[in-house]
Amino acid sequence: MSPLVITILVVSGIGLLIAIAYCNHWVERKKLETSRRTSELNDRIQRCSGLSDALPGQLMSADLKLLLSRLQLHFVNQLLLLDKKNQSAISRKQALTQQLSLGQDIVLNNPLQAINSEPRGNEVRQQLENLHTLILRSAKDGALSVQEAKHWQGEVQHLLAQMHIELFSSIGRLALQNGQPGRARRAFEQGVQMLHKQPSPERYQRAIEKLQAQLEQANSQLVETSPAPLAEDSELNAGLKGLETEEDWKKKSIYD
């Protein structure tokens, strides 16, 4: 065998090894990318499902339920492109398709939940922030149009305002019942200030008027429960006024 043939065989062998290594690397990279994307899609699906089930009933609407179902279906379809035999995804797709076919008659089974404490308010606020993030990511992925995303950003802001109305009203009323008009006043004031800062405060005019009426009630109760001036204080004030009068008289006598 000539040296040239040997050289060609060696070079060919090296080239083959490089090609095999590259193919293995590409396959592993593809597996990692598929695994990452699958995990990401499952996370999006769970977030949609969690929000759809956990949001308080007073904040849930047919339009919002349909949006979350539609986003879920989008992510499920993306998941099936990666694994067409995923039985869990297939079953979920069938259920979501059936839900979406109901349109405005979609079942709303979220129970009403009292939002009457700061910890509970923080929980609901976090849910709405998660919804806002989901909308932004869905627009980035093409699941929502830019126009739809802007619309739902405004709706999330409205839901946040509704949540705060209930929170501050509940805290204020409870404080009044417990004889804490100062705490009640702070809650009602926060509610009024928050609504005035909204992009369209006129949308909340009735809520503002109600909170202001409650604020006046808290102020009245605060005045009624404020301790009257002590007799000793009155005597002390009278004595001070007497001293001031005496000093004025002395000054007048000196200068006269």
CSV table of C-alpha atoms in Angstrom, one decimal:
chain,number,residue,atom,x,y,z
A,1,MET,CA,0.0,0.0,0.0
A,2,SER,CA,1.5,3.3,-1.1
A,3,PRO,CA,2.1,6.1,1.3
A,4,LEU,CA,-0.4,8.3,-0.5
A,5,VAL,CA,-3.2,5.7,0.0
A,6,ILE,CA,-2.2,5.4,3.7
A,7,THR,CA,-2.3,9.2,4.1
A,8,ILE,CA,-5.7,9.4,2.4
A,9,LEU,CA,-7.1,6.6,4.7
A,10,VAL,CA,-5.7,8.3,7.8
A,11,VAL,CA,-7.1,11.7,6.8
A,12,SER,CA,-10.5,10.1,6.0
A,13,GLY,CA,-10.5,8.3,9.3
A,14,ILE,CA,-9.8,11.6,11.2
A,15,GLY,CA,-12.5,13.3,9.2
A,16,LEU,CA,-15.0,10.6,10.0
A,17,LEU,CA,-14.2,10.8,13.7
A,18,ILE,CA,-14.7,14.5,13.6
A,19,ALA,CA,-18.0,14.1,11.8
A,20,ILE,CA,-19.2,11.5,14.3
A,21,ALA,CA,-18.1,13.8,17.2
A,22,TYR,CA,-20.0,16.7,15.7
A,23,CYS,CA,-23.1,14.6,15.1
A,24,ASN,CA,-23.0,13.4,18.7
A,25,HIS,CA,-22.6,17.0,19.9
A,26,TRP,CA,-25.5,18.1,17.8
A,27,VAL,CA,-27.7,15.3,19.0
A,28,GLU,CA,-26.9,16.1,22.7
A,29,ARG,CA,-27.4,19.8,22.1
A,30,LYS,CA,-30.8,19.1,20.5
A,31,LYS,CA,-31.8,16.9,23.4
A,32,LEU,CA,-30.9,19.6,25.9
A,33,GLU,CA,-32.7,22.2,23.9
A,34,THR,CA,-35.8,20.0,23.7
A,35,SER,CA,-35.6,19.3,27.4
A,36,ARG,CA,-35.3,23.0,28.2
A,37,ARG,CA,-38.2,23.9,25.9
A,38,THR,CA,-40.4,21.1,27.3
A,39,SER,CA,-39.7,22.3,30.9
A,40,GLU,CA,-40.4,25.9,29.9
A,41,LEU,CA,-43.7,25.0,28.2
A,42,ASN,CA,-44.8,22.9,31.1
A,43,ASP,CA,-44.1,25.8,33.4
A,44,ARG,CA,-46.2,28.1,31.3
A,45,ILE,CA,-49.0,25.6,31.2
A,46,GLN,CA,-49.0,25.2,35.0
A,47,ARG,CA,-48.9,29.0,35.5
A,48,CYS,CA,-52.0,29.4,33.2
A,49,SER,CA,-53.8,26.6,35.0
A,50,GLY,CA,-52.9,27.8,38.4
A,51,LEU,CA,-54.1,31.3,37.8
A,52,SER,CA,-57.3,30.1,36.1
A,53,ASP,CA,-58.1,28.0,39.2
A,54,ALA,CA,-56.7,30.2,42.0
A,55,LEU,CA,-57.8,33.7,41.2
A,56,PRO,CA,-60.6,35.0,43.5
A,57,GLY,CA,-64.0,34.7,41.9
A,58,GLN,CA,-64.7,38.4,42.2
A,59,LEU,CA,-61.7,39.0,39.9
A,60,MET,CA,-62.4,36.3,37.4
A,61,SER,CA,-64.5,36.9,34.3
A,62,ALA,CA,-65.4,34.8,31.2
A,63,ASP,CA,-63.0,36.8,29.1
A,64,LEU,CA,-60.1,36.2,31.5
A,65,LYS,CA,-60.9,32.5,31.8
A,66,LEU,CA,-61.0,32.2,28.0
A,67,LEU,CA,-57.7,34.0,27.7
A,68,LEU,CA,-56.0,31.7,30.1
A,69,SER,CA,-57.5,28.6,28.4
A,70,ARG,CA,-56.4,29.9,25.0
A,71,LEU,CA,-52.8,30.5,26.2
A,72,GLN,CA,-52.8,27.1,27.8
A,73,LEU,CA,-53.9,25.5,24.5
A,74,HIS,CA,-51.2,27.4,22.6
A,75,PHE,CA,-48.5,26.1,24.9
A,76,VAL,CA,-49.9,22.6,24.8
A,77,ASN,CA,-49.8,22.6,21.0
A,78,GLN,CA,-46.1,23.8,21.2
A,79,LEU,CA,-45.5,20.9,23.6
A,80,LEU,CA,-47.0,18.4,21.2
A,81,LEU,CA,-44.7,19.6,18.4
A,82,LEU,CA,-41.9,18.3,20.6
A,83,ASP,CA,-43.6,15.1,21.6
A,84,LYS,CA,-46.6,14.0,19.6
A,85,LYS,CA,-47.2,11.0,21.9
A,86,ASN,CA,-47.5,13.0,25.1
A,87,GLN,CA,-50.7,11.6,26.5
A,88,SER,CA,-51.1,14.2,29.2
A,89,ALA,CA,-50.8,17.0,26.6
A,90,ILE,CA,-53.3,15.2,24.3
A,91,SER,CA,-55.9,14.9,27.1
A,92,ARG,CA,-55.3,18.5,28.2
A,93,LYS,CA,-55.7,19.7,24.6
A,94,GLN,CA,-59.1,18.0,24.3
A,95,ALA,CA,-60.3,19.5,27.6
A,96,LEU,CA,-59.2,23.0,26.6
A,97,THR,CA,-60.7,22.8,23.2
A,98,GLN,CA,-64.0,21.9,24.8
A,99,GLN,CA,-63.8,24.8,27.2
A,100,LEU,CA,-63.0,27.3,24.5
A,101,SER,CA,-66.0,26.0,22.4
A,102,LEU,CA,-68.3,27.3,25.2
A,103,GLY,CA,-67.3,30.9,24.5
A,104,GLN,CA,-68.8,33.3,27.0
A,105,ASP,CA,-70.7,30.4,28.6
A,106,ILE,CA,-67.4,29.0,29.9
A,107,VAL,CA,-67.8,27.7,33.4
A,108,LEU,CA,-66.6,30.1,36.1
A,109,ASN,CA,-66.2,28.1,39.3
A,110,ASN,CA,-63.7,30.2,41.1
A,111,PRO,CA,-65.0,30.8,44.7
A,112,LEU,CA,-65.2,34.3,46.1
A,113,GLN,CA,-62.4,35.0,48.5
A,114,ALA,CA,-62.3,37.7,51.1
A,115,ILE,CA,-59.4,40.1,50.7
A,116,ASN,CA,-59.4,41.7,54.1
A,117,SER,CA,-55.8,41.6,55.4
A,118,GLU,CA,-52.4,42.8,54.2
A,119,PRO,CA,-51.0,39.2,53.8
A,120,ARG,CA,-54.0,38.1,51.8
A,121,GLY,CA,-53.7,41.3,49.7
A,122,ASN,CA,-50.1,40.5,49.0
A,123,GLU,CA,-51.0,37.0,47.8
A,124,VAL,CA,-53.5,38.3,45.3
A,125,ARG,CA,-51.2,41.1,44.2
A,126,GLN,CA,-48.5,38.4,43.4
A,127,GLN,CA,-51.1,36.4,41.4
A,128,LEU,CA,-51.9,39.5,39.3
A,129,GLU,CA,-48.2,40.3,38.8
A,130,ASN,CA,-47.7,36.7,37.6
A,131,LEU,CA,-50.6,37.2,35.2
A,132,HIS,CA,-49.0,40.4,33.9
A,133,THR,CA,-45.7,38.6,33.4
A,134,LEU,CA,-47.5,35.8,31.6
A,135,ILE,CA,-49.2,38.2,29.2
A,136,LEU,CA,-45.9,39.9,28.4
A,137,ARG,CA,-44.1,36.6,27.7
A,138,SER,CA,-47.0,35.4,25.6
A,139,ALA,CA,-46.8,38.5,23.5
A,140,LYS,CA,-43.1,38.0,23.1
A,141,ASP,CA,-43.7,34.4,22.0
A,142,GLY,CA,-46.4,35.4,19.5
A,143,ALA,CA,-49.2,33.8,21.5
A,144,LEU,CA,-50.8,37.2,21.8
A,145,SER,CA,-50.8,40.2,19.5
A,146,VAL,CA,-49.3,43.5,20.7
A,147,GLN,CA,-52.7,45.0,20.7
A,148,GLU,CA,-54.2,42.2,22.8
A,149,ALA,CA,-51.3,42.4,25.2
A,150,LYS,CA,-51.8,46.1,25.7
A,151,HIS,CA,-55.5,45.6,26.3
A,152,TRP,CA,-54.9,42.9,29.0
A,153,GLN,CA,-52.2,45.0,30.6
A,154,GLY,CA,-54.9,47.6,31.2
A,155,GLU,CA,-57.3,44.9,32.5
A,156,VAL,CA,-54.7,43.6,35.0
A,157,GLN,CA,-54.2,47.2,36.2
A,158,HIS,CA,-58.0,47.4,36.7
A,159,LEU,CA,-58.1,44.1,38.6
A,160,LEU,CA,-55.3,45.4,40.8
A,161,ALA,CA,-57.3,48.5,41.5
A,162,GLN,CA,-60.4,46.4,42.4
A,163,MET,CA,-58.3,44.3,44.7
A,164,HIS,CA,-57.1,47.4,46.5
A,165,ILE,CA,-60.6,48.8,46.8
A,166,GLU,CA,-61.7,45.6,48.6
A,167,LEU,CA,-58.6,45.4,50.7
A,168,PHE,CA,-58.6,49.0,52.0
A,169,SER,CA,-62.4,49.0,52.5
A,170,SER,CA,-62.3,45.7,54.4
A,171,ILE,CA,-59.4,46.8,56.6
A,172,GLY,CA,-61.1,50.1,57.3
A,173,ARG,CA,-64.4,48.7,58.2
A,174,LEU,CA,-62.9,46.1,60.5
A,175,ALA,CA,-60.9,48.8,62.2
A,176,LEU,CA,-64.0,50.8,62.8
A,177,GLN,CA,-65.8,47.8,64.3
A,178,ASN,CA,-62.8,47.3,66.6
A,179,GLY,CA,-62.8,50.9,67.8
A,180,GLN,CA,-59.7,51.8,65.9
A,181,PRO,CA,-60.7,54.9,63.9
A,182,GLY,CA,-57.1,56.0,63.4
A,183,ARG,CA,-56.3,52.8,61.6
A,184,ALA,CA,-59.5,53.0,59.6
A,185,ARG,CA,-58.8,56.5,58.5
A,186,ARG,CA,-55.3,55.5,57.2
A,187,ALA,CA,-56.9,52.6,55.2
A,188,PHE,CA,-59.6,54.7,53.6
A,189,GLU,CA,-57.1,57.5,52.8
A,190,GLN,CA,-54.8,55.0,51.1
A,191,GLY,CA,-57.7,53.7,49.1
A,192,VAL,CA,-58.7,57.2,47.9
A,193,GLN,CA,-55.1,58.1,47.1
A,194,MET,CA,-54.6,54.9,45.1
A,195,LEU,CA,-57.6,55.4,43.0
A,196,HIS,CA,-56.7,59.0,42.2
A,197,LYS,CA,-53.4,57.8,40.9
A,198,GLN,CA,-55.1,55.4,38.4
A,199,PRO,CA,-54.7,56.2,34.6
A,200,SER,CA,-58.5,56.8,34.5
A,201,PRO,CA,-59.6,57.8,38.0
A,202,GLU,CA,-63.1,58.7,36.7
A,203,ARG,CA,-63.7,55.0,36.1
A,204,TYR,CA,-63.6,54.6,39.9
A,205,GLN,CA,-65.7,57.6,40.9
A,206,ARG,CA,-68.3,55.6,42.8
A,207,ALA,CA,-65.6,53.7,44.7
A,208,ILE,CA,-63.9,57.0,45.5
A,209,GLU,CA,-67.1,58.6,46.8
A,210,LYS,CA,-67.8,55.5,49.0
A,211,LEU,CA,-64.3,55.5,50.4
A,212,GLN,CA,-64.5,59.3,51.1
A,213,ALA,CA,-67.8,58.7,52.9
A,214,GLN,CA,-66.2,56.0,55.0
A,215,LEU,CA,-63.2,58.3,55.6
A,216,GLU,CA,-65.6,61.0,57.0
A,217,GLN,CA,-67.2,58.4,59.3
A,218,ALA,CA,-63.7,57.4,60.6
A,219,ASN,CA,-62.8,61.1,61.2
A,220,SER,CA,-66.1,61.6,63.1
A,221,GLN,CA,-65.5,58.6,65.2
A,222,LEU,CA,-61.9,59.7,65.8
A,223,VAL,CA,-63.1,63.1,67.1
A,224,GLU,CA,-65.7,61.4,69.3
A,225,THR,CA,-63.2,59.0,70.9
A,226,SER,CA,-60.4,61.7,71.4
A,227,PRO,CA,-59.9,62.4,75.1
A,228,ALA,CA,-61.1,65.7,76.3
A,229,PRO,CA,-58.6,68.2,77.7
A,230,LEU,CA,-57.8,67.5,81.4
A,231,ALA,CA,-58.8,70.1,84.0
A,232,GLU,CA,-55.1,70.4,85.0
A,233,ASP,CA,-54.2,71.3,81.5
A,234,SER,CA,-56.9,74.0,81.5
A,235,GLU,CA,-55.6,75.4,84.7
A,236,LEU,CA,-52.0,75.3,83.4
A,237,ASN,CA,-53.1,77.2,80.3
A,238,ALA,CA,-54.9,79.7,82.3
A,239,GLY,CA,-51.9,80.2,84.5
A,240,LEU,CA,-49.6,80.7,81.5
A,241,LYS,CA,-52.0,83.2,80.1
A,242,GLY,CA,-51.9,85.0,83.5
A,243,LEU,CA,-48.1,85.1,83.4
A,244,GLU,CA,-48.1,86.4,79.9
A,245,THR,CA,-50.5,89.2,81.0
A,246,GLU,CA,-48.4,89.9,84.0
A,247,GLU,CA,-45.2,90.1,81.8
A,248,ASP,CA,-47.0,92.4,79.4
A,249,TRP,CA,-48.0,94.6,82.3
A,250,LYS,CA,-44.5,94.7,83.7
A,251,LYS,CA,-43.1,95.6,80.2
A,252,LYS,CA,-45.7,98.3,79.8
A,253,SER,CA,-44.9,99.7,83.3
A,254,ILE,CA,-41.1,99.7,82.5
A,255,TYR,CA,-41.5,101.4,79.2
A,256,ASP,CA,-44.1,103.8,80.5
